Amino acid sequence: MADQVLEELRQLEAAIPKMIEIARQFKLDFYPMRFEICPSEIIYTFGAYSMPTRYTHWSFGKSYHRMKTMYDYNLSRIYEMVINSDPCYAFLLEGNSIIQNKMVAAHVLAHCDFFKNNIYFSFTNPKDIIESMAVAADRFRHYEMVHGQDKVEAFIDSVMSIQEHVDPHRMIKPKVENKNKDQNNGCCQTKPASPYDDLWELDKNHSCSCQGECFRKHSKIPPQPEKDILLFIMEHAKDLEEWQLDIISTLRDEMLYFWPQMQTKIMNEGWATYWHLRIMREMDLTESEALEFAKMHAGVVLPSRSSINPYYVGLKIFEDIEKRWDKEFGPGAGREKIFEVRELENDISFIRNYLTKELVEELDLYLYRRIGHDWKIVEKNWEKIRDHLVDSMTNAGFPTIVVEDGDFGKRGELYLRHLYEQRELDILYLEKTLVHIYKLWNRPVHLETQIDNKPVLFSFNGEKGSKKFI
Amino acid sequence: MALQNFIITREDWSLHRKGEVDQQRHRQKVREAIKKNLADIVSEESIILSDGRRVVKIPIRSLEQYRFRYDFRKQKHAGQGNGNSKVGDIIDSDSQQGPGKGPGAGDQPGYDYYEADVTMEEIEEIVFQDLSLPNLEEKKNKKLASESVEFRDVRKYGIQSNIDRKRTILEVLKRNALKGKPGIHGITPEDLRYKTWEVVPKYESSAVVIAMMDTSGSMGPFEKYIARSFFFWMVRFLRTKYQNVEIVFLAHHTEAKEVTEEEFFTKGESGGTRCSSVYKLALDIIDSRYPRDDYNIYAFHFSDGDNLTSDNEQCIKLIEQLLMKCQLVGYGEIEGPYYYTSTLSSAYKRVTHPRFVSVSIRDKSGVYPALKTFFKNPDQKGG
C-alpha cells in the first residue's frame, strides 16, 4: 500500500472511535460497523447492484457503466455505500479526503441507526442478507450452466419487469381465503333470489359485510384482488419449472428487503444529514478542515429545480420538528420527538404530518408540468404540494396493479387491473411489460387501465398485443 | 471498552470484476440489438447529421428494462426554487428537435431510447459487413492499394519466434536417417529452420462511382433525406472498404451539373425534372475521364420518379448506353406522398439487362435494404 493510503487509514482509525463515541452520546443506536475502503470501480459496482453479493445480470452492467461514466466525467460521485446488514457494512471511496471520509462515516452511523430502529425495517433480515444473496447468486450461476445463459437471462428479464409488484404489507393483513371459508355458511352461500332481498336482510346481524359480493368472488382466483403479482404467479402459473420458481421467489425476497429503503428515502437521508452535521461539529476540526466540510455539506444539500433533494428536505423537516417541539414542550422535547419520528414514520406519513406551510414556503417548493415544449411551474399552494408528494410516494412511487382474475374467461388467462388514481401509465412500457408477463404466465394476459379517463383493456395473446376501450 | 465495535479494512479488490463482466455482456447485447435494428439505424437522423467520427446516439429499444411506470410527460412533478419562484415560471424546455426529455438528469423516464454510446466505426463495421462492389473486374490501371507481409522463404538463421517446426523436424528426420538411426530425436542447432517474410505490395482494381441525385422541386424534404441517407452510407462504405474508389457527384433538375461533395449533401434546388440530362452528363464524364479499360464504373441515380413523360424514352436509351460501360447501373425511386402513374421506374420495367438494378423505397427503413440490393454480389467475390 502506498504511504499516503496507509496514512489515510491510520487517521481514520484514530477518528472513527471518536465519532462512534460522539454518536452514542447522542443516543444513536447502530449495529457493529465494518468500514471498507475501496476503489471507485468497486463502489460503483455495489451501487449498481445495490449489494456486493447480488446475482449477475446485464442490466446491472448497464447501470454500472452509467454510474462509472458519470464519475469518470466528474458529473456525480458516490462518496459512500451502506448496507442494511448486521454487522453493518459501509464502503468508503478510496481517494476521498480524510475530511470527506469522516463526514461519510458520521453519515453512515446515522443510516445504520435508522436501519436498526425504524419500524419498517423490522421485517428485513439484516443478519444474513449478504450471505443469502451470495448463495442465490451461486444458484443462478448454476442454472445458467444447466439451461444456458440466454435462457436464464431472458427469464430474469421477465421477472424483473414486474419485480416491484409485491405486497410488503402482506404479513400484517388477515388471510382472506380463510375468512371466506368460515362465512360460506352465512350470507355468501346462496345467491339472493331477487335484487331487493338485501333490503329485507338489512337489520339481520350479518357476520359478513360483503352484501353478496362474497358469493360472486368466492369462486374466483384470487378471491380478493391480489397486489403481490410475483407471489400469485409463483402459486398459480402452470408451466414454471423449479429453477424458474426459485428465481421469482429470490427476486421477490430481495424486493421485500429493499422496500423499506424505498419507503424512507427522504427520512433516511435527512436523518443521516442531520447527524453528520452534529457529529462533525463535535470533532476538533482545523479551520481548513471546517471549510472543506462546509463545502461538501453544501454540495449534499444543494436543491434541485426539477426534483426533491431528499438530503435537504429531510434535514429541514427534522430540524423543524425539533425546533417546534422544543418551543412547545421545552428544551430536549424536540430531540426526543425526532427519535420517535425516525422509529415510527415512513416518507408518506413524514411528509403528511410534518411538512408545514412555513417549510414549503421557506424551501420554495413547487409543482411543475409540461405545457407545450416548456416545463412550467403550475402550483405553489402548500397543501397541494404536500398532497402531491404523498401521492407520488404511494406504493414507493410504482403504479399499483392487482391481479383481478387468474382464470379470466375460464380460459386460465390473467387479468390485471391498474388502480388508476388520475395518473396514466406509459403505454409503450405497458405493452412491452405485458409481453414479459405472458412469458411467465404462458397464457394470454390483460391489463385494465384508463386513458383520458376512459377505461381501456390492453391484452397480449402470445403473438400480438391489442387495445380496446371497454 | 465495548464501544470499539468496529473494523476498518482495505481488501484487495483487483479480482472483483463483476461490474466489468456484466458491462461486457450489456455491450454484447447492444451490438446484437444494432444488428437486429440495422434498417432503422441506417436511416437515423442523428447518424446522418453527425459529423462522422464521434459517438452517436441510436435507439435501441430492446435494451430498455420495461416495467409498469407512469407517463412522465403527463404528470406533475415537484421541484425547488431559490426563494422566489412563482406560477408560470419556466424551469426547462424540451429542445425542438430530437426526442423529448424531461428536465433534469438523463435517467428520468421520458427517454424513449437508451443512448448507446456506439462509435460510427462500430456501426459501419456491422453495416458494411455484407456489402461489396459487385462485378468487380481486373483493370489495367491498377494502383497500389496496400502492402502486406507474407512468409515466403525458409532460411537457416532467424529469430526464435519464426521457427518453422515442420521443416525443422524434417531436417532432424533426414539427418537421423542418414546416420542410420531413423526417428525424431536429438534436435541440433543445424536442424533449425526459420521462416522469413517479404513485404508484398497488393494491388486493387480502381473504380469510379457516379452518384446522381434528382434535386428538382418535386423532391420534398423526405425524398431528399432518403436519397442523401443512401448516398451518405454509400460514400462511407466505399471509402472505408476500398482504397481506390473515386466518387463523382452529379445533381440535376432539368439540367445536370457536377457538384462538390458538400453541395451534393446540402444544397437544395427546384424546378422541373429531366433525368436524361444527368445520364448524358454521366456518359460525357465517363468518356472523357474514365476509360472502361482502366476503371470499374458504377452509376447510381436516385429520384422520386416524377420525370417529364416525353423524356422517359430518352432515359431508357441512355441507361442502355450506360450499361455498356458500367459494371452496374442502379436506380432508386423514392415513393413520396403523391402517387404518379407514369413514373420512371415503370418505364424502366422494359430494361432487362442483368446489370441494371432498380429499387423503390417507401420509408426510412428502406435505405438499408437498398444498400444491400445494390452492393450485393452473389456470384463474384468483391474487392
PDB file of C-alpha atoms in Angstrom, chain B residues 58-245:
ATOM      1  CA  ILE B  58     -29.003   5.321 -31.503  1.00  0.00           C
ATOM      2  CA  PRO B  59     -32.338   3.975 -30.426  1.00  0.00           C
ATOM      3  CA  ILE B  60     -32.046   0.523 -29.037  1.00  0.00           C
ATOM      4  CA  ARG B  61     -35.408  -0.416 -27.735  1.00  0.00           C
ATOM      5  CA  SER B  62     -34.571  -3.939 -26.764  1.00  0.00           C
ATOM      6  CA  LEU B  63     -32.183  -2.749 -24.093  1.00  0.00           C
ATOM      7  CA  GLU B  64     -34.804  -0.900 -22.128  1.00  0.00           C
ATOM      8  CA  GLN B  65     -35.945  -2.564 -18.975  1.00  0.00           C
ATOM      9  CA  TYR B  66     -39.661  -2.453 -19.382  1.00  0.00           C
ATOM     10  CA  ARG B  67     -41.923  -2.203 -16.368  1.00  0.00           C
ATOM     11  CA  PHE B  68     -45.195  -0.600 -15.457  1.00  0.00           C
ATOM     12  CA  ARG B  69     -44.478   3.064 -14.923  1.00  0.00           C
ATOM     13  CA  TYR B  70     -46.294   6.367 -15.085  1.00  0.00           C
ATOM     14  CA  ASP B  71     -46.211   8.532 -18.160  1.00  0.00           C
ATOM     15  CA  PHE B  72     -43.594  11.046 -17.099  1.00  0.00           C
ATOM     16  CA  ARG B  73     -44.683  13.698 -19.551  1.00  0.00           C
ATOM     17  CA  LYS B  74     -48.277  13.699 -18.396  1.00  0.00           C
ATOM     18  CA  GLN B  75     -47.509  14.106 -14.681  1.00  0.00           C
ATOM     19  CA  LYS B  76     -46.859  16.967 -12.348  1.00  0.00           C
ATOM     20  CA  HIS B  77     -43.501  16.900 -10.621  1.00  0.00           C
ATOM     21  CA  ALA B  78     -42.125  18.633  -7.564  1.00  0.00           C
ATOM     22  CA  GLY B  79     -39.096  20.872  -7.609  1.00  0.00           C
ATOM     23  CA  GLN B  80     -37.431  23.527  -5.562  1.00  0.00           C
ATOM     24  CA  GLY B  81     -36.658  27.145  -6.420  1.00  0.00           C
ATOM     25  CA  ASN B  82     -34.179  29.551  -4.931  1.00  0.00           C
ATOM     26  CA  GLY B  83     -36.653  31.553  -2.926  1.00  0.00           C
ATOM     27  CA  ASN B  84     -38.785  33.483  -5.362  1.00  0.00           C
ATOM     28  CA  SER B  85     -40.337  31.044  -7.771  1.00  0.00           C
ATOM     29  CA  LYS B  86     -43.845  31.736  -8.973  1.00  0.00           C
ATOM     30  CA  VAL B  87     -46.542  30.087 -11.002  1.00  0.00           C
ATOM     31  CA  GLY B  88     -45.786  30.400 -14.714  1.00  0.00           C
ATOM     32  CA  ASP B  89     -42.006  30.303 -14.398  1.00  0.00           C
ATOM     33  CA  ILE B  90     -40.392  28.098 -16.999  1.00  0.00           C
ATOM     34  CA  ILE B  91     -37.851  25.799 -15.447  1.00  0.00           C
ATOM     35  CA  ASP B  92     -36.856  23.931 -18.576  1.00  0.00           C
ATOM     36  CA  SER B  93     -37.734  23.489 -22.221  1.00  0.00           C
ATOM     37  CA  ASP B  94     -37.662  20.475 -24.434  1.00  0.00           C
ATOM     38  CA  SER B  95     -35.416  21.040 -27.366  1.00  0.00           C
ATOM     39  CA  GLN B  96     -37.366  21.385 -30.569  1.00  0.00           C
ATOM     40  CA  GLN B  97     -35.534  18.648 -32.370  1.00  0.00           C
ATOM     41  CA  GLY B  98     -34.961  15.156 -31.253  1.00  0.00           C
ATOM     42  CA  PRO B  99     -36.914  13.073 -28.850  1.00  0.00           C
ATOM     43  CA  GLY B 100     -38.288  14.909 -25.883  1.00  0.00           C
ATOM     44  CA  LYS B 101     -36.838  14.625 -22.496  1.00  0.00           C
ATOM     45  CA  GLY B 102     -37.848  15.752 -19.110  1.00  0.00           C
ATOM     46  CA  PRO B 103     -35.847  18.278 -17.244  1.00  0.00           C
ATOM     47  CA  GLY B 104     -33.054  17.103 -15.071  1.00  0.00           C
ATOM     48  CA  ALA B 105     -30.971  14.039 -15.225  1.00  0.00           C
ATOM     49  CA  GLY B 106     -30.967  11.599 -18.082  1.00  0.00           C
ATOM     50  CA  ASP B 107     -32.125   8.702 -16.006  1.00  0.00           C
ATOM     51  CA  GLN B 108     -35.623  10.045 -15.749  1.00  0.00           C
ATOM     52  CA  PRO B 109     -38.376   8.323 -17.584  1.00  0.00           C
ATOM     53  CA  GLY B 110     -39.477  10.110 -20.706  1.00  0.00           C
ATOM     54  CA  TYR B 111     -36.418   8.960 -22.555  1.00  0.00           C
ATOM     55  CA  ASP B 112     -37.527   6.733 -25.328  1.00  0.00           C
ATOM     56  CA  TYR B 113     -34.217   5.226 -26.022  1.00  0.00           C
ATOM     57  CA  TYR B 114     -31.171   4.101 -24.259  1.00  0.00           C
ATOM     58  CA  GLU B 115     -28.314   6.157 -25.539  1.00  0.00           C
ATOM     59  CA  ALA B 116     -25.914   3.537 -26.579  1.00  0.00           C
ATOM     60  CA  ASP B 117     -22.514   5.089 -26.850  1.00  0.00           C
ATOM     61  CA  VAL B 118     -21.675   3.454 -30.082  1.00  0.00           C
ATOM     62  CA  THR B 119     -18.988   4.825 -32.320  1.00  0.00           C
ATOM     63  CA  MET B 120     -19.515   5.322 -36.023  1.00  0.00           C
ATOM     64  CA  GLU B 121     -16.770   2.782 -36.626  1.00  0.00           C
ATOM     65  CA  GLU B 122     -18.697   0.142 -34.786  1.00  0.00           C
ATOM     66  CA  ILE B 123     -21.881   0.776 -36.707  1.00  0.00           C
ATOM     67  CA  GLU B 124     -20.034   0.908 -40.003  1.00  0.00           C
ATOM     68  CA  GLU B 125     -18.357  -2.362 -39.295  1.00  0.00           C
ATOM     69  CA  ILE B 126     -21.722  -4.033 -38.887  1.00  0.00           C
ATOM     70  CA  VAL B 127     -23.456  -2.220 -41.732  1.00  0.00           C
ATOM     71  CA  PHE B 128     -20.660  -2.816 -44.218  1.00  0.00           C
ATOM     72  CA  GLN B 129     -20.169  -6.441 -43.286  1.00  0.00           C
ATOM     73  CA  ASP B 130     -22.236  -7.777 -46.186  1.00  0.00           C
ATOM     74  CA  LEU B 131     -21.669  -5.042 -48.739  1.00  0.00           C
ATOM     75  CA  SER B 132     -19.265  -5.077 -51.647  1.00  0.00           C
ATOM     76  CA  LEU B 133     -18.890  -3.577 -55.083  1.00  0.00           C
ATOM     77  CA  PRO B 134     -20.482  -6.044 -57.494  1.00  0.00           C
ATOM     78  CA  ASN B 135     -18.988  -7.368 -60.710  1.00  0.00           C
ATOM     79  CA  LEU B 136     -15.509  -6.032 -59.977  1.00  0.00           C
ATOM     80  CA  GLU B 137     -13.104  -6.788 -62.796  1.00  0.00           C
ATOM     81  CA  GLU B 138      -9.370  -6.571 -63.125  1.00  0.00           C
ATOM     82  CA  LYS B 139      -8.458  -3.424 -64.954  1.00  0.00           C
ATOM     83  CA  LYS B 140      -5.215  -2.235 -66.442  1.00  0.00           C
ATOM     84  CA  ASN B 141      -4.980   0.841 -64.329  1.00  0.00           C
ATOM     85  CA  LYS B 142      -4.061  -0.777 -61.048  1.00  0.00           C
ATOM     86  CA  LYS B 143      -2.937   1.387 -58.242  1.00  0.00           C
ATOM     87  CA  LEU B 144      -1.002   0.346 -55.204  1.00  0.00           C
ATOM     88  CA  ALA B 145      -3.519  -0.174 -52.509  1.00  0.00           C
ATOM     89  CA  SER B 146      -1.713  -1.688 -49.581  1.00  0.00           C
ATOM     90  CA  GLU B 147       1.352  -3.583 -48.510  1.00  0.00           C
ATOM     91  CA  SER B 148       1.103  -6.928 -46.864  1.00  0.00           C
ATOM     92  CA  VAL B 149       3.566  -9.222 -45.204  1.00  0.00           C
ATOM     93  CA  GLU B 150       3.889 -12.752 -46.494  1.00  0.00           C
ATOM     94  CA  PHE B 151       6.090 -15.582 -45.349  1.00  0.00           C
ATOM     95  CA  ARG B 152       7.710 -16.853 -48.477  1.00  0.00           C
ATOM     96  CA  ASP B 153      11.169 -18.107 -47.693  1.00  0.00           C
ATOM     97  CA  VAL B 154      12.867 -20.521 -45.301  1.00  0.00           C
ATOM     98  CA  ARG B 155      16.381 -19.886 -44.002  1.00  0.00           C
ATOM     99  CA  LYS B 156      18.860 -21.373 -41.606  1.00  0.00           C
ATOM    100  CA  TYR B 157      19.051 -18.295 -39.436  1.00  0.00           C
ATOM    101  CA  GLY B 158      16.291 -16.250 -37.994  1.00  0.00           C
ATOM    102  CA  ILE B 159      14.503 -15.257 -34.841  1.00  0.00           C
ATOM    103  CA  GLN B 160      13.127 -17.785 -32.386  1.00  0.00           C
ATOM    104  CA  SER B 161       9.504 -16.830 -32.844  1.00  0.00           C
ATOM    105  CA  ASN B 162       9.669 -17.689 -36.517  1.00  0.00           C
ATOM    106  CA  ILE B 163      10.932 -21.242 -36.242  1.00  0.00           C
ATOM    107  CA  ASP B 164       9.387 -23.426 -38.915  1.00  0.00           C
ATOM    108  CA  ARG B 165       8.618 -26.513 -36.863  1.00  0.00           C
ATOM    109  CA  LYS B 166       7.701 -28.861 -39.658  1.00  0.00           C
ATOM    110  CA  ARG B 167      10.793 -28.158 -41.695  1.00  0.00           C
ATOM    111  CA  THR B 168      12.980 -28.401 -38.612  1.00  0.00           C
ATOM    112  CA  ILE B 169      11.542 -31.842 -37.846  1.00  0.00           C
ATOM    113  CA  LEU B 170      12.103 -32.806 -41.475  1.00  0.00           C
ATOM    114  CA  GLU B 171      15.805 -31.885 -41.150  1.00  0.00           C
ATOM    115  CA  VAL B 172      16.060 -33.982 -37.982  1.00  0.00           C
ATOM    116  CA  LEU B 173      14.484 -36.959 -39.748  1.00  0.00           C
ATOM    117  CA  LYS B 174      16.813 -36.603 -42.736  1.00  0.00           C
ATOM    118  CA  ARG B 175      19.956 -36.341 -40.608  1.00  0.00           C
ATOM    119  CA  ASN B 176      18.998 -39.268 -38.383  1.00  0.00           C
ATOM    120  CA  ALA B 177      18.097 -41.381 -41.392  1.00  0.00           C
ATOM    121  CA  LEU B 178      21.487 -40.690 -42.948  1.00  0.00           C
ATOM    122  CA  LYS B 179      23.161 -41.782 -39.706  1.00  0.00           C
ATOM    123  CA  GLY B 180      21.165 -44.998 -39.759  1.00  0.00           C
ATOM    124  CA  LYS B 181      19.081 -44.226 -36.655  1.00  0.00           C
ATOM    125  CA  PRO B 182      15.734 -43.141 -38.042  1.00  0.00           C
ATOM    126  CA  GLY B 183      13.223 -41.189 -35.951  1.00  0.00           C
ATOM    127  CA  ILE B 184      12.833 -37.834 -34.276  1.00  0.00           C
ATOM    128  CA  HIS B 185      15.488 -37.433 -31.628  1.00  0.00           C
ATOM    129  CA  GLY B 186      18.219 -35.002 -30.766  1.00  0.00           C
ATOM    130  CA  ILE B 187      17.474 -31.738 -32.463  1.00  0.00           C
ATOM    131  CA  THR B 188      20.712 -29.876 -33.118  1.00  0.00           C
ATOM    132  CA  PRO B 189      21.171 -26.194 -33.986  1.00  0.00           C
ATOM    133  CA  GLU B 190      21.927 -27.145 -37.598  1.00  0.00           C
ATOM    134  CA  ASP B 191      18.453 -28.648 -37.935  1.00  0.00           C
ATOM    135  CA  LEU B 192      16.661 -25.442 -37.110  1.00  0.00           C
ATOM    136  CA  ARG B 193      14.835 -23.706 -39.960  1.00  0.00           C
ATOM    137  CA  TYR B 194      13.309 -20.268 -39.844  1.00  0.00           C
ATOM    138  CA  LYS B 195      10.588 -18.644 -41.833  1.00  0.00           C
ATOM    139  CA  THR B 196      11.280 -15.211 -43.223  1.00  0.00           C
ATOM    140  CA  TRP B 197       8.886 -12.727 -44.641  1.00  0.00           C
ATOM    141  CA  GLU B 198       8.772 -10.352 -47.524  1.00  0.00           C
ATOM    142  CA  VAL B 199       6.787  -7.222 -47.989  1.00  0.00           C
ATOM    143  CA  VAL B 200       4.383  -7.822 -50.844  1.00  0.00           C
ATOM    144  CA  PRO B 201       2.576  -4.946 -52.474  1.00  0.00           C
ATOM    145  CA  LYS B 202      -1.095  -5.649 -53.038  1.00  0.00           C
ATOM    146  CA  TYR B 203      -2.863  -4.151 -55.983  1.00  0.00           C
ATOM    147  CA  GLU B 204      -6.505  -3.472 -56.332  1.00  0.00           C
ATOM    148  CA  SER B 205      -8.525  -2.514 -59.307  1.00  0.00           C
ATOM    149  CA  SER B 206      -9.660   1.042 -59.298  1.00  0.00           C
ATOM    150  CA  ALA B 207     -13.250   2.067 -59.586  1.00  0.00           C
ATOM    151  CA  VAL B 208     -15.365   5.139 -60.059  1.00  0.00           C
ATOM    152  CA  VAL B 209     -18.853   5.607 -58.720  1.00  0.00           C
ATOM    153  CA  ILE B 210     -21.140   8.192 -60.214  1.00  0.00           C
ATOM    154  CA  ALA B 211     -23.710   9.408 -57.714  1.00  0.00           C
ATOM    155  CA  MET B 212     -26.665  11.108 -59.356  1.00  0.00           C
ATOM    156  CA  MET B 213     -29.432  12.824 -57.459  1.00  0.00           C
ATOM    157  CA  ASP B 214     -32.622  14.498 -58.511  1.00  0.00           C
ATOM    158  CA  THR B 215     -32.904  17.910 -56.838  1.00  0.00           C
ATOM    159  CA  SER B 216     -35.994  19.125 -58.638  1.00  0.00           C
ATOM    160  CA  GLY B 217     -38.929  20.825 -56.969  1.00  0.00           C
ATOM    161  CA  SER B 218     -40.900  17.646 -56.565  1.00  0.00           C
ATOM    162  CA  MET B 219     -38.207  16.188 -54.332  1.00  0.00           C
ATOM    163  CA  GLY B 220     -39.504  17.142 -50.921  1.00  0.00           C
ATOM    164  CA  PRO B 221     -37.542  17.033 -47.671  1.00  0.00           C
ATOM    165  CA  PHE B 222     -38.404  13.372 -47.167  1.00  0.00           C
ATOM    166  CA  GLU B 223     -37.291  12.327 -50.647  1.00  0.00           C
ATOM    167  CA  LYS B 224     -34.066  14.281 -50.347  1.00  0.00           C
ATOM    168  CA  TYR B 225     -33.459  12.819 -46.935  1.00  0.00           C
ATOM    169  CA  ILE B 226     -33.826   9.274 -48.223  1.00  0.00           C
ATOM    170  CA  ALA B 227     -31.586   9.894 -51.224  1.00  0.00           C
ATOM    171  CA  ARG B 228     -28.952  11.543 -49.072  1.00  0.00           C
ATOM    172  CA  SER B 229     -29.080   8.775 -46.478  1.00  0.00           C
ATOM    173  CA  PHE B 230     -28.397   6.278 -49.190  1.00  0.00           C
ATOM    174  CA  PHE B 231     -25.516   8.248 -50.638  1.00  0.00           C
ATOM    175  CA  PHE B 232     -24.165   9.020 -47.171  1.00  0.00           C
ATOM    176  CA  TRP B 233     -23.736   5.330 -46.435  1.00  0.00           C
ATOM    177  CA  MET B 234     -22.567   4.565 -49.943  1.00  0.00           C
ATOM    178  CA  VAL B 235     -19.791   7.125 -49.715  1.00  0.00           C
ATOM    179  CA  ARG B 236     -18.687   5.953 -46.280  1.00  0.00           C
ATOM    180  CA  PHE B 237     -18.808   2.354 -47.381  1.00  0.00           C
ATOM    181  CA  LEU B 238     -16.721   2.959 -50.490  1.00  0.00           C
ATOM    182  CA  ARG B 239     -14.135   4.974 -48.610  1.00  0.00           C
ATOM    183  CA  THR B 240     -13.890   2.510 -45.755  1.00  0.00           C
ATOM    184  CA  LYS B 241     -13.673  -0.669 -47.749  1.00  0.00           C
ATOM    185  CA  TYR B 242     -11.805   0.426 -50.840  1.00  0.00           C
ATOM    186  CA  GLN B 243      -8.588   2.355 -51.114  1.00  0.00           C
ATOM    187  CA  ASN B 244      -9.067   3.282 -54.653  1.00  0.00           C
ATOM    188  CA  VAL B 245     -12.517   4.497 -55.494  1.00  0.00           C
TER     189      VAL B 245
END
